Short mmCIF file of C-alpha atoms and ligand atoms in Angstrom, two decimals:
data_model
loop_
_atom_site.label_atom_id
_atom_site.label_comp_id
_atom_site.label_asym_id
_atom_site.label_seq_id
_atom_site.Cartn_x
_atom_site.Cartn_y
_atom_site.Cartn_z
CA MET A 13 -29.68 0.82 -16.28
CA THR A 14 -28.71 5.09 -16.05
CA THR A 15 -26.13 6.61 -18.09
CA ALA A 16 -23.63 8.59 -16.36
CA LEU A 17 -21.98 8.95 -19.61
CA ALA A 18 -22.71 9.35 -22.55
CA ALA A 19 -20.90 10.42 -26.86
CA ARG A 20 -22.87 9.91 -29.46
CA GLY A 21 -21.47 10.35 -32.82
CA VAL A 22 -18.05 12.85 -31.82
CA ARG A 23 -15.93 13.94 -33.70
CA LYS A 24 -12.51 16.06 -33.65
CA ALA A 25 -9.68 16.99 -36.36
CA PHE A 26 -7.26 18.72 -36.00
CA ALA A 27 -5.55 20.76 -39.28
CA GLY A 28 -8.00 18.08 -40.83
CA PHE A 29 -6.72 14.82 -39.24
CA ARG A 30 -9.61 13.11 -37.23
CA ALA A 31 -7.97 11.96 -34.47
CA VAL A 32 -12.07 11.51 -33.33
CA ASP A 33 -13.79 10.18 -36.14
CA GLY A 34 -17.79 9.65 -34.85
CA VAL A 35 -17.14 7.69 -31.28
CA ASP A 36 -20.70 6.26 -29.51
CA LEU A 37 -19.83 5.67 -25.83
CA ALA A 38 -21.90 4.58 -23.45
CA LEU A 39 -21.56 3.90 -19.34
CA ALA A 40 -24.21 2.79 -16.51
CA GLU A 41 -23.61 4.02 -13.89
CA GLY A 42 -21.31 1.75 -11.73
CA GLU A 43 -19.44 0.30 -15.01
CA TRP A 44 -15.77 0.70 -15.29
CA VAL A 45 -15.15 1.00 -18.86
CA ALA A 46 -11.28 0.17 -20.52
CA LEU A 47 -10.28 2.34 -23.41
CA ILE A 48 -7.58 0.40 -25.25
CA GLY A 49 -5.57 0.83 -29.23
CA PRO A 50 -2.84 1.48 -30.43
CA ASN A 51 -0.56 5.48 -30.13
CA GLY A 52 -2.16 7.43 -31.59
CA ALA A 53 -5.77 5.83 -31.84
CA GLY A 54 -7.51 8.80 -29.73
CA LYS A 55 -8.19 7.91 -27.05
CA THR A 56 -6.51 10.99 -24.55
CA THR A 57 -8.40 13.38 -28.00
CA LEU A 58 -11.65 11.15 -26.80
CA LEU A 59 -11.01 11.61 -22.50
CA ASN A 60 -10.26 15.35 -23.23
CA LEU A 61 -13.98 15.57 -25.50
CA LEU A 62 -15.32 14.43 -22.50
CA GLY A 63 -14.01 16.10 -19.78
CA GLY A 64 -14.28 20.03 -21.29
CA GLN A 65 -10.55 20.13 -22.38
CA LEU A 66 -11.86 20.13 -26.24
CA ARG A 67 -14.46 20.76 -28.19
CA PRO A 68 -16.01 18.52 -30.22
CA ASP A 69 -16.59 19.26 -34.62
CA ALA A 70 -20.06 17.07 -34.24
CA GLY A 71 -21.49 15.14 -31.56
CA ALA A 72 -22.52 15.64 -28.46
CA VAL A 73 -21.78 15.02 -24.56
CA TYR A 74 -23.82 13.88 -21.93
CA LEU A 75 -23.18 13.42 -17.76
CA GLY A 76 -26.00 11.57 -16.56
CA GLY A 77 -28.62 12.53 -19.34
CA GLU A 78 -27.82 16.68 -18.88
CA GLU A 79 -26.07 17.87 -22.13
CA ILE A 80 -22.98 18.94 -21.56
CA THR A 81 -21.54 19.61 -24.87
CA HIS A 82 -20.72 23.71 -24.90
CA TRP A 83 -19.77 23.11 -20.67
CA PRO A 84 -15.96 24.38 -19.76
CA ALA A 85 -14.19 21.70 -17.74
CA ALA A 86 -14.75 23.86 -14.78
CA ARG A 87 -18.58 23.21 -15.59
CA ARG A 88 -18.13 19.98 -16.16
CA ALA A 89 -16.42 18.64 -12.84
CA ARG A 90 -18.82 20.49 -10.67
CA ALA A 91 -21.29 18.72 -12.33
CA GLY A 92 -19.51 15.76 -10.98
CA LEU A 93 -16.80 14.70 -13.77
CA ALA A 94 -13.26 14.34 -12.64
CA ARG A 95 -10.17 13.56 -14.45
CA THR A 96 -6.68 12.59 -14.14
CA PHE A 97 -4.14 13.53 -17.03
CA GLN A 98 -1.35 11.14 -18.94
CA VAL A 99 0.84 13.60 -17.30
CA PRO A 100 0.19 14.84 -14.22
CA ALA A 101 -1.28 18.40 -13.58
CA LEU A 102 -0.40 19.84 -10.79
CA PHE A 103 1.65 22.28 -9.59
CA PRO A 104 4.45 21.91 -8.57
CA GLU A 105 4.70 24.88 -5.44
CA LEU A 106 1.64 23.03 -3.43
CA THR A 107 1.96 20.78 -1.31
CA VAL A 108 -0.20 17.88 -1.55
CA ARG A 109 -2.92 18.28 0.86
CA GLU A 110 -2.84 22.43 -0.24
CA HIS A 111 -3.70 20.79 -3.92
CA VAL A 112 -6.73 18.23 -2.04
CA VAL A 113 -7.93 20.86 0.11
CA ALA A 114 -8.01 23.53 -3.11
CA ALA A 115 -10.36 20.46 -4.63
CA ARG A 116 -12.55 19.68 -1.42
CA LEU A 117 -12.99 23.53 -1.26
CA ARG A 118 -13.73 24.27 -5.46
CA GLY A 119 -14.33 27.30 -6.03
CA ARG A 120 -14.64 28.28 -2.49
CA TRP A 121 -10.87 28.71 -1.69
CA ALA A 122 -10.91 32.00 -1.83
CA LEU A 123 -13.92 32.30 1.50
CA ARG A 124 -11.75 30.75 3.16
CA PHE A 125 -8.42 31.03 5.68
CA PRO A 126 -6.36 29.18 6.32
CA PRO A 127 -7.90 27.03 4.10
CA ASP A 128 -9.51 23.55 5.13
CA ALA A 129 -11.94 21.38 3.96
CA GLU A 130 -13.32 17.80 5.36
CA GLY A 131 -12.17 14.39 4.48
CA VAL A 132 -8.65 15.73 3.18
CA GLU A 133 -6.68 13.83 6.23
CA GLU A 134 -9.44 10.22 5.40
CA LEU A 135 -8.33 10.94 0.62
CA LEU A 136 -4.39 11.83 2.26
CA GLU A 137 -4.61 8.60 3.85
CA ARG A 138 -6.75 6.11 1.66
CA CYS A 139 -4.87 7.43 -1.28
CA ARG A 140 -1.33 6.71 0.64
CA LEU A 141 0.15 10.34 0.21
CA LEU A 142 -0.18 10.80 4.34
CA GLU A 143 2.91 10.99 5.07
CA ARG A 144 3.69 13.20 1.77
CA ALA A 145 0.98 15.95 2.65
CA SER A 146 3.89 18.33 3.77
CA ARG A 147 5.72 17.61 0.35
CA ARG A 148 5.58 20.34 -2.67
CA ALA A 149 4.10 18.80 -5.73
CA GLY A 150 7.15 19.32 -7.58
CA GLU A 151 8.93 17.37 -5.21
CA LEU A 152 7.34 13.89 -5.49
CA SER A 153 8.09 11.01 -7.12
CA HIS A 154 5.69 9.79 -10.69
CA GLY A 155 4.52 7.35 -8.94
CA ASP A 156 3.40 9.59 -5.80
CA ARG A 157 2.22 12.44 -8.32
CA ARG A 158 -0.10 10.02 -10.03
CA LEU A 159 -1.47 9.18 -6.48
CA LEU A 160 -1.86 12.39 -5.92
CA GLU A 161 -3.57 13.52 -9.62
CA LEU A 162 -6.01 10.32 -8.41
CA ALA A 163 -6.23 12.41 -4.89
CA VAL A 164 -7.44 15.62 -6.47
CA ALA A 165 -10.42 13.50 -8.56
CA LEU A 166 -11.61 11.86 -6.15
CA ALA A 167 -11.57 15.04 -4.20
CA LEU A 168 -14.69 16.06 -5.81
CA GLU A 169 -16.58 13.61 -5.29
CA PRO A 170 -17.08 12.47 -8.27
CA ARG A 171 -19.89 10.53 -10.61
CA VAL A 172 -18.13 9.56 -12.96
CA LEU A 173 -14.18 9.48 -13.72
CA LEU A 174 -11.65 9.64 -16.90
CA LEU A 175 -8.81 8.19 -15.47
CA ASP A 176 -5.61 7.96 -18.59
CA GLU A 177 -3.07 5.77 -17.81
CA PRO A 178 -2.78 5.70 -14.00
CA ALA A 179 -0.47 2.97 -14.10
CA ALA A 180 1.96 4.95 -16.54
CA GLY A 181 5.87 4.48 -15.19
CA LEU A 182 4.77 3.10 -12.23
CA SER A 183 6.76 0.45 -10.60
CA PRO A 184 5.11 -3.49 -10.65
CA ALA A 185 4.42 -2.41 -6.86
CA GLU A 186 3.35 1.23 -7.33
CA VAL A 187 0.75 -1.08 -9.56
CA GLU A 188 -0.33 -3.49 -7.22
CA GLY A 189 -1.06 -0.64 -5.21
CA LEU A 190 -2.55 1.65 -7.62
CA LEU A 191 -5.03 -1.70 -8.60
CA ALA A 192 -5.47 -2.27 -4.38
CA LEU A 193 -6.93 1.54 -4.15
CA LEU A 194 -9.39 1.79 -7.01
CA GLY A 195 -10.26 -1.51 -5.85
CA ASP A 196 -11.91 -0.12 -2.58
CA LEU A 197 -12.84 2.68 -4.61
CA ARG A 198 -14.95 1.00 -6.11
CA ARG A 199 -15.97 -1.05 -3.38
CA GLU A 200 -17.14 1.77 -0.83
CA ARG A 201 -18.66 3.83 -4.67
CA PRO A 202 -20.51 1.46 -6.41
CA SER A 203 -22.44 4.22 -8.14
CA LEU A 204 -18.60 5.87 -9.24
CA ALA A 205 -18.35 5.06 -12.79
CA VAL A 206 -14.91 5.13 -14.82
CA LEU A 207 -12.82 5.50 -17.89
CA VAL A 208 -9.67 4.29 -17.56
CA VAL A 209 -7.62 4.61 -20.67
CA GLU A 210 -4.36 1.72 -19.93
CA HIS A 211 -1.99 0.22 -22.36
CA ASP A 212 -1.35 -3.10 -19.03
CA MET A 213 -3.74 -5.43 -20.04
CA ASP A 214 -2.85 -6.26 -16.42
CA VAL A 215 -4.15 -3.51 -15.44
CA VAL A 216 -7.09 -3.60 -17.81
CA PHE A 217 -8.64 -7.47 -16.74
CA GLU A 218 -8.16 -6.57 -12.80
CA LEU A 219 -10.09 -3.18 -13.02
CA ALA A 220 -12.37 -3.23 -16.93
CA ASP A 221 -15.92 -4.85 -16.37
CA ARG A 222 -16.17 -3.75 -20.28
CA VAL A 223 -13.28 -2.97 -22.74
CA VAL A 224 -13.59 -0.59 -25.60
CA VAL A 225 -10.95 -0.99 -28.20
CA MET A 226 -10.03 2.93 -29.96
CA HIS A 227 -7.91 2.70 -33.69
CA ARG A 228 -7.54 5.31 -36.52
CA GLY A 229 -10.74 7.05 -34.06
CA ARG A 230 -13.20 5.05 -34.76
CA VAL A 231 -14.21 1.86 -31.99
CA LEU A 232 -13.20 -0.91 -33.64
CA ALA A 233 -14.48 -3.22 -30.39
CA GLU A 234 -16.19 -3.71 -27.77
CA GLY A 235 -16.98 -6.47 -25.48
CA LEU A 236 -15.83 -7.99 -22.08
CA PRO A 237 -12.21 -8.35 -21.26
CA ALA A 238 -11.76 -11.86 -22.30
CA ASP A 239 -13.37 -11.49 -25.61
CA ILE A 240 -11.54 -8.88 -26.47
CA GLN A 241 -8.43 -10.71 -26.26
CA ARG A 242 -9.96 -13.21 -28.21
CA ASP A 243 -10.27 -10.90 -30.58
CA PRO A 244 -8.73 -11.43 -34.16
CA GLU A 245 -9.33 -7.95 -35.57
CA VAL A 246 -8.19 -6.38 -32.00
CA GLN A 247 -5.06 -8.86 -31.84
CA ALA A 248 -4.12 -7.49 -35.33
CA VAL A 249 -4.14 -3.76 -34.54
CA TYR A 250 -2.68 -3.62 -31.11
CA LEU A 251 -2.04 -6.60 -28.86
CA GLY A 252 0.01 -7.69 -32.03
CA ALA A 253 1.60 -4.26 -32.38
CA ARG A 254 2.59 -4.90 -29.33
CA GLY A 255 5.03 -7.75 -29.88
CA PRO A 256 5.41 -11.39 -28.26
N1 ATP B 315 -3.32 19.30 -30.33
C1 ATP B 315 -3.15 17.89 -31.42
N2 ATP B 315 -3.02 18.60 -32.55
C2 ATP B 315 -2.62 18.34 -33.39
N3 ATP B 315 -2.84 16.81 -33.74
C3 ATP B 315 -3.07 16.42 -32.30
C4 ATP B 315 -3.46 16.77 -31.12
N4 ATP B 315 -3.67 16.00 -30.34
C5 ATP B 315 -3.93 15.31 -30.73
N5 ATP B 315 -3.59 14.67 -32.14
C6 ATP B 315 -2.69 13.35 -32.67
O1 ATP B 315 -4.29 12.96 -33.05
C7 ATP B 315 -4.21 11.94 -32.66
C8 ATP B 315 -4.53 11.07 -31.89
O2 ATP B 315 -4.18 11.52 -30.73
P1 ATP B 315 -4.46 10.80 -28.79
O3 ATP B 315 -3.11 11.86 -27.98
O4 ATP B 315 -5.76 11.32 -28.94
O5 ATP B 315 -3.45 8.99 -29.52
P2 ATP B 315 -3.62 8.34 -28.02
O6 ATP B 315 -4.69 6.91 -27.99
O7 ATP B 315 -4.07 9.24 -26.41
O8 ATP B 315 -2.45 7.59 -28.08
P3 ATP B 315 -1.52 7.42 -27.15
O9 ATP B 315 -1.35 5.84 -26.27
O10 ATP B 315 -0.02 7.52 -27.27
O11 ATP B 315 -2.01 8.10 -25.67
C9 ATP B 315 -2.73 11.63 -32.79
O12 ATP B 315 -2.30 11.16 -33.87
C10 ATP B 315 -2.21 12.99 -32.43
O13 ATP B 315 -0.76 13.51 -33.37
MG1 MG B 316 -3.13 9.17 -24.73
#
């Protein structure tokens, strides 16, 4: 089993508060892992440590066996580690197509004018954005902004994808669409490893081979989705906290 992404003993404190307090995590090639846990558990902070938006106070991060702990986010992205954000990070004035072209060309944008890149139309179609390709990102609905962020991440042709609450704020129909899109991706890119932070348990069960539960900056439990759902400790801190 080839490890696609790993964290070893990563820690991150903010003004003395340990948001991530010694986490070990490994994703195998082709594995889809859901990261769950109550608000403030440290899930986004862990994604930021993996994606390079933050540097850990201690511990190490590896991509395909290579240590990347001190690499900036852009270098990680070029090496095949892509992500989306809990709040979509887009340029409101750029069109949908321009976002995907820019991601496709990576740093080579300035070398081509007019900018063009292979595979852009297919990607827009795959992400259900073709009809809105000429719209500016700032004019899109929340659901379409989430799809565009995913299209930008996929344009990098990643081997590891980090998704922070991709279904948050989507309508039930949009969640269905997202699941179909991710299902296609899984079939067509069997070696892609995905770590998805998600509160919607239906989405977790649909997507994840394995679930990792964080609580107060640490890994509380990990296992198969059905086992995690039955775990009384997990129910107490997470599922129980969601109410009846
Ligand atoms: N930049 C920061 N400065 C100070 N504290 C922070 C910072 N980022 C996160 N924290 C704190 O670290 C803890 C973990 O936050 P994090 O965003 O990682 O949680 P989360 O599990 O993603 O929660 P949610 O489900 O609400 O998104 C929280 O208490 C948060 O307030
Ligand atoms: Mg978060």
